[in-house]
């Protein structure tokens, strides 16, 4: 009976993704590991053991700096396993960077977990920017809400014109520190549009920041369809309007290293195309 009950008790495992985070945890005497590779090997074995017992397991990205701050706020001793377990459980419960373990190797799990953390941090930062914009001085409308609605309309107009296939969209918008990047995958079989709600909200929020602030953002889309080469399109955002790039501009955007500015060879079998008109123009963003 206890084994049956145990299968209904979920588990959460905290994971230190990189050497820097691992080194920070070594400052605590109750943290038993002294080698990151060995730590990852034992963590993988633990996850596999939990899976063989048919236990639902979440893997949460453990942030030592945030953990130390949490302990300082709550008055708990950070050099103890109990506060670490409580903090780890809280990551998953609060919607932080956590994934359900389904048997995937750490080589796949770790990058996905880090990507999830980056996405969530980007979304929170972009949402905070929109929330802090206040109301329009002319019409008293909430600027962040209006920008989000405008960005949503831009996305749907684009997808309506994109046609069948699998579309990968990337929006990059300048921000005070690092550029905000939103990524969205859209499936359009037989005229229907299939989107992940959470990722759509993240993507639209990034695009909305560019709309609201009037920053020179860019948007690119890669479309894959059976029996045809991948097609690459691009647009730039100006005053809340998506303006198509030429085929040459799309080629340059994809075939130039963003950090060094050096040219990159084009992918074989890929068609670099001018961005298409995204449907009826709703006009400039006027707030």
Coordinates of C-alpha atoms in Angstrom, one line a residue:
X1 CA 0.0 0.0 0.0
X2 CA 2.9 2.4 0.8
X3 CA 4.4 1.7 -2.6
X4 CA 1.1 2.5 -4.3
X5 CA 0.9 5.8 -2.4
X6 CA 4.5 6.6 -3.3
X7 CA 3.6 6.3 -7.0
X8 CA 1.1 9.2 -6.4
X9 CA 3.6 11.4 -4.6
X10 CA 5.4 13.6 -7.2
X11 CA 9.1 14.4 -7.0
X12 CA 11.1 17.5 -7.9
X13 CA 14.8 17.3 -8.6
X14 CA 16.9 20.5 -8.7
X15 CA 19.6 20.6 -11.3
X16 CA 22.8 22.8 -11.4
X17 CA 23.2 23.4 -15.1
X18 CA 26.8 24.6 -15.3
X19 CA 30.2 24.7 -13.6
X20 CA 29.7 28.2 -12.3
X21 CA 26.5 27.3 -10.5
X22 CA 28.0 24.1 -9.2
X23 CA 31.0 26.0 -7.8
X24 CA 28.7 28.4 -6.0
X25 CA 27.0 25.5 -4.2
X26 CA 30.3 24.0 -3.1
X27 CA 30.6 26.9 -0.6
X28 CA 28.0 25.0 1.5
X29 CA 29.5 22.2 3.7
X30 CA 26.3 20.1 3.4
X31 CA 26.6 20.0 -0.4
X32 CA 28.2 16.6 -0.9
X33 CA 29.7 16.8 -4.4
X34 CA 33.1 18.2 -5.5
X35 CA 32.9 17.3 -9.3
X36 CA 30.3 18.6 -11.7
X37 CA 30.6 15.7 -14.1
X38 CA 30.1 13.2 -11.3
X39 CA 27.2 15.2 -9.9
X40 CA 25.5 15.1 -13.3
X41 CA 26.1 11.3 -13.6
X42 CA 24.5 10.7 -10.2
X43 CA 21.6 13.1 -11.0
X44 CA 20.9 11.2 -14.2
X45 CA 20.9 7.9 -12.3
X46 CA 18.5 9.3 -9.7
X47 CA 16.1 10.4 -12.5
X48 CA 16.2 7.0 -14.1
X49 CA 15.5 5.4 -10.8
X50 CA 12.5 7.6 -10.2
X51 CA 11.2 6.8 -13.7
X52 CA 11.5 3.1 -13.2
X53 CA 9.3 3.5 -10.1
X54 CA 6.7 5.2 -12.2
X55 CA 7.0 8.4 -10.2
X56 CA 6.0 11.8 -11.8
X57 CA 9.2 13.8 -11.7
X58 CA 9.9 17.5 -12.4
X59 CA 13.4 18.7 -13.1
X60 CA 13.9 22.3 -12.0
X61 CA 16.8 24.6 -12.8
X62 CA 18.5 25.5 -9.5
X63 CA 19.8 29.1 -9.3
X64 CA 22.3 29.4 -6.4
X65 CA 22.1 33.2 -6.3
X66 CA 18.3 33.2 -6.2
X67 CA 18.4 30.4 -3.6
X68 CA 20.7 32.5 -1.4
X69 CA 18.3 35.5 -1.7
X70 CA 15.3 33.3 -0.9
X71 CA 17.0 32.0 2.3
X72 CA 17.9 35.5 3.3
X73 CA 14.3 36.7 2.8
X74 CA 12.8 33.7 4.7
X75 CA 15.5 33.5 7.4
X76 CA 16.4 29.9 6.6
X77 CA 19.9 28.5 6.8
X78 CA 21.1 28.0 3.2
X79 CA 23.7 25.4 4.3
X80 CA 21.1 22.7 4.9
X81 CA 19.4 20.1 2.7
X82 CA 15.9 21.0 3.9
X83 CA 15.8 24.6 2.6
X84 CA 17.3 23.4 -0.7
X85 CA 14.5 20.9 -1.1
X86 CA 11.9 23.5 -0.2
X87 CA 13.4 26.0 -2.7
X88 CA 13.5 23.3 -5.5
X89 CA 9.9 22.4 -4.9
X90 CA 8.9 26.0 -5.0
X91 CA 10.5 26.5 -8.5
X92 CA 8.1 24.0 -10.1
X93 CA 5.1 25.2 -8.0
X94 CA 5.6 28.8 -8.9
X95 CA 5.8 28.2 -12.7
X96 CA 9.6 28.6 -12.8
X97 CA 12.0 26.8 -15.1
X98 CA 11.0 23.2 -14.7
X99 CA 10.3 20.3 -17.1
X100 CA 8.7 16.9 -16.7
X101 CA 11.2 14.1 -16.8
X102 CA 10.3 11.6 -19.5
X103 CA 13.5 9.6 -19.7
X104 CA 15.4 12.0 -21.9
X105 CA 19.2 12.0 -21.4
X106 CA 20.8 15.0 -19.7
X107 CA 22.4 16.1 -23.0
X108 CA 18.9 16.9 -24.2
X109 CA 17.3 17.8 -20.9
X110 CA 19.9 20.4 -19.8
X111 CA 19.8 22.7 -22.9
X112 CA 16.0 22.5 -23.0
X113 CA 15.9 23.5 -19.3
X114 CA 18.2 26.4 -19.8
X115 CA 16.2 27.5 -22.9
X116 CA 13.0 27.4 -20.8
X117 CA 14.7 29.6 -18.1
X118 CA 15.8 32.1 -20.8
X119 CA 12.3 32.2 -22.3
X120 CA 10.6 32.8 -19.0
X121 CA 13.1 35.5 -18.0
X122 CA 12.7 37.2 -21.4
X123 CA 8.9 37.1 -21.0
X124 CA 8.9 38.5 -17.5
X125 CA 11.3 41.3 -18.5
X126 CA 9.2 42.2 -21.6
X127 CA 6.0 42.1 -19.6
X128 CA 7.5 44.4 -17.0
X129 CA 8.4 46.9 -19.7
X130 CA 4.8 46.9 -21.0
X131 CA 3.4 47.2 -17.6
X132 CA 5.5 50.2 -16.8
X133 CA 4.5 52.3 -19.8
X134 CA 1.3 53.7 -18.3
X135 CA -1.5 55.3 -20.2
X136 CA -1.5 57.3 -23.4
X137 CA -1.5 61.0 -22.8
X138 CA -4.0 61.5 -25.7
X139 CA -6.6 58.8 -25.3
X140 CA -5.8 57.4 -21.8
X141 CA -5.6 53.9 -23.2
X142 CA -3.1 51.5 -21.5
X143 CA -0.1 51.6 -23.9
X144 CA 1.1 48.1 -23.0
X145 CA -2.3 46.5 -23.5
X146 CA -2.8 48.4 -26.8
X147 CA 0.7 47.3 -28.0
X148 CA 0.0 43.7 -27.1
X149 CA -3.3 43.8 -29.0
X150 CA -1.6 45.4 -32.0
X151 CA 1.2 42.8 -32.0
X152 CA -1.3 40.0 -31.8
X153 CA -3.1 41.3 -34.8
X154 CA 0.3 41.5 -36.7
X155 CA 1.0 37.9 -35.9
X156 CA -2.4 36.6 -37.0
X157 CA -2.3 38.6 -40.2
X158 CA 1.2 37.1 -41.0
X159 CA 0.0 33.6 -40.3
X160 CA -3.1 34.0 -42.4
X161 CA -0.9 34.9 -45.4
X162 CA 1.8 32.3 -44.6
X163 CA -0.2 29.3 -45.9
X164 CA 0.2 25.6 -45.1
X165 CA 3.3 24.2 -43.5
X166 CA 5.4 24.5 -40.3
X167 CA 6.5 28.0 -39.6
X168 CA 9.3 29.0 -37.2
X169 CA 9.1 32.7 -36.3
X170 CA 11.8 34.7 -34.6
X171 CA 11.4 38.3 -33.4
X172 CA 14.4 40.3 -32.2
X173 CA 13.9 43.7 -30.4
X174 CA 16.5 46.0 -28.9
X175 CA 16.3 46.5 -25.1
X176 CA 18.2 48.4 -22.5
X177 CA 20.6 45.4 -21.8
X178 CA 20.5 42.5 -24.2
X179 CA 18.1 42.2 -27.2
X180 CA 14.8 40.6 -26.5
X181 CA 14.2 37.5 -28.6
X182 CA 10.9 35.7 -29.1
X183 CA 10.6 32.3 -30.9
X184 CA 7.3 30.7 -32.0
X185 CA 6.5 27.6 -33.9
X186 CA 3.2 27.4 -35.8
X187 CA 1.7 24.4 -37.5
X188 CA -0.8 25.1 -40.3
X189 CA -2.2 21.8 -41.7
X190 CA -5.2 22.2 -44.0
X191 CA -5.9 25.8 -43.1
X192 CA -5.9 25.3 -39.3
X193 CA -3.4 27.1 -37.1
X194 CA -1.9 25.2 -34.2
X195 CA -0.1 27.2 -31.6
X196 CA 1.2 26.7 -28.1
X197 CA -0.6 29.3 -25.9
X198 CA 2.3 30.0 -23.5
X199 CA 4.9 30.4 -26.3
X200 CA 2.5 32.6 -28.3
X201 CA 2.1 34.9 -25.3
X202 CA 5.9 35.1 -24.9
X203 CA 6.4 35.9 -28.6
X204 CA 3.7 38.5 -28.8
X205 CA 5.0 40.2 -25.7
X206 CA 8.4 40.6 -27.2
X207 CA 6.9 42.0 -30.4
X208 CA 4.6 44.3 -28.4
X209 CA 7.7 45.9 -26.7
X210 CA 9.1 46.8 -30.1
X211 CA 5.7 48.1 -31.1
X212 CA 5.2 50.2 -28.0
X213 CA 8.8 51.6 -27.9
X214 CA 9.1 52.2 -31.6
X215 CA 12.4 50.3 -31.7
X216 CA 13.7 49.0 -35.1
X217 CA 12.9 45.3 -34.5
X218 CA 13.2 42.5 -37.0
X219 CA 11.1 39.4 -37.7
X220 CA 12.0 36.4 -39.7
X221 CA 10.1 33.3 -40.6
X222 CA 11.2 29.9 -41.9
X223 CA 8.5 27.7 -43.5
X224 CA 8.9 24.0 -44.1
X225 CA 6.5 22.0 -46.2
X226 CA 6.6 18.5 -47.6
X227 CA 8.2 18.1 -51.0
X228 CA 9.6 21.7 -51.1
X229 CA 12.8 23.5 -49.9
X230 CA 12.5 25.6 -46.8
X231 CA 11.5 29.1 -47.5
X232 CA 12.9 32.1 -45.5
X233 CA 11.2 35.4 -45.2
X234 CA 11.9 38.6 -43.3
X235 CA 10.4 41.9 -42.2
X236 CA 11.4 45.0 -40.3
X237 CA 9.1 46.7 -37.8
X238 CA 8.5 50.5 -38.3
X239 CA 5.9 52.4 -36.2
X240 CA 4.0 49.3 -35.6
X241 CA 3.9 48.1 -39.2
X242 CA 5.7 45.1 -40.7
X243 CA 7.6 46.1 -43.8
X244 CA 8.8 43.3 -46.1
X245 CA 12.5 42.9 -46.6
X246 CA 13.9 42.2 -50.1
X247 CA 15.2 38.7 -50.9
X248 CA 18.8 40.2 -50.8
X249 CA 18.2 41.6 -47.3
X250 CA 16.8 38.3 -46.1
X251 CA 19.8 36.5 -47.5
X252 CA 22.2 38.9 -45.8
X253 CA 20.3 38.6 -42.5
X254 CA 20.6 34.8 -42.5
X255 CA 24.1 34.7 -43.9
X256 CA 25.9 37.1 -41.6
X257 CA 27.3 36.3 -38.2
X258 CA 25.4 38.5 -35.7
X259 CA 28.5 38.8 -33.4
X260 CA 31.4 39.2 -35.9
X261 CA 29.6 40.6 -39.0
X262 CA 31.5 38.0 -41.0
X263 CA 29.6 36.2 -43.9
X264 CA 28.2 32.7 -43.4
X265 CA 27.7 30.3 -46.2
X266 CA 24.0 29.8 -47.2
X267 CA 22.3 26.6 -46.4
X268 CA 21.9 24.3 -49.3
X269 CA 18.4 23.7 -50.6
X270 CA 17.0 26.8 -48.8
X271 CA 15.0 29.5 -50.7
X272 CA 15.7 33.0 -49.5
X273 CA 12.6 35.1 -50.4
X274 CA 11.4 38.6 -49.9
X275 CA 8.9 39.1 -47.1
X276 CA 5.3 39.1 -48.3
X277 CA 2.7 41.7 -47.5
X278 CA 1.1 40.6 -44.2
X279 CA -2.5 41.5 -45.2
X280 CA -4.6 44.6 -44.7
X281 CA -2.6 47.3 -43.0
X282 CA -4.0 48.4 -39.7
X283 CA -1.9 51.5 -39.7
X284 CA 0.8 52.8 -37.4
X285 CA 0.8 52.4 -33.7
X286 CA -0.4 55.8 -32.5
X287 CA 0.2 55.8 -28.7

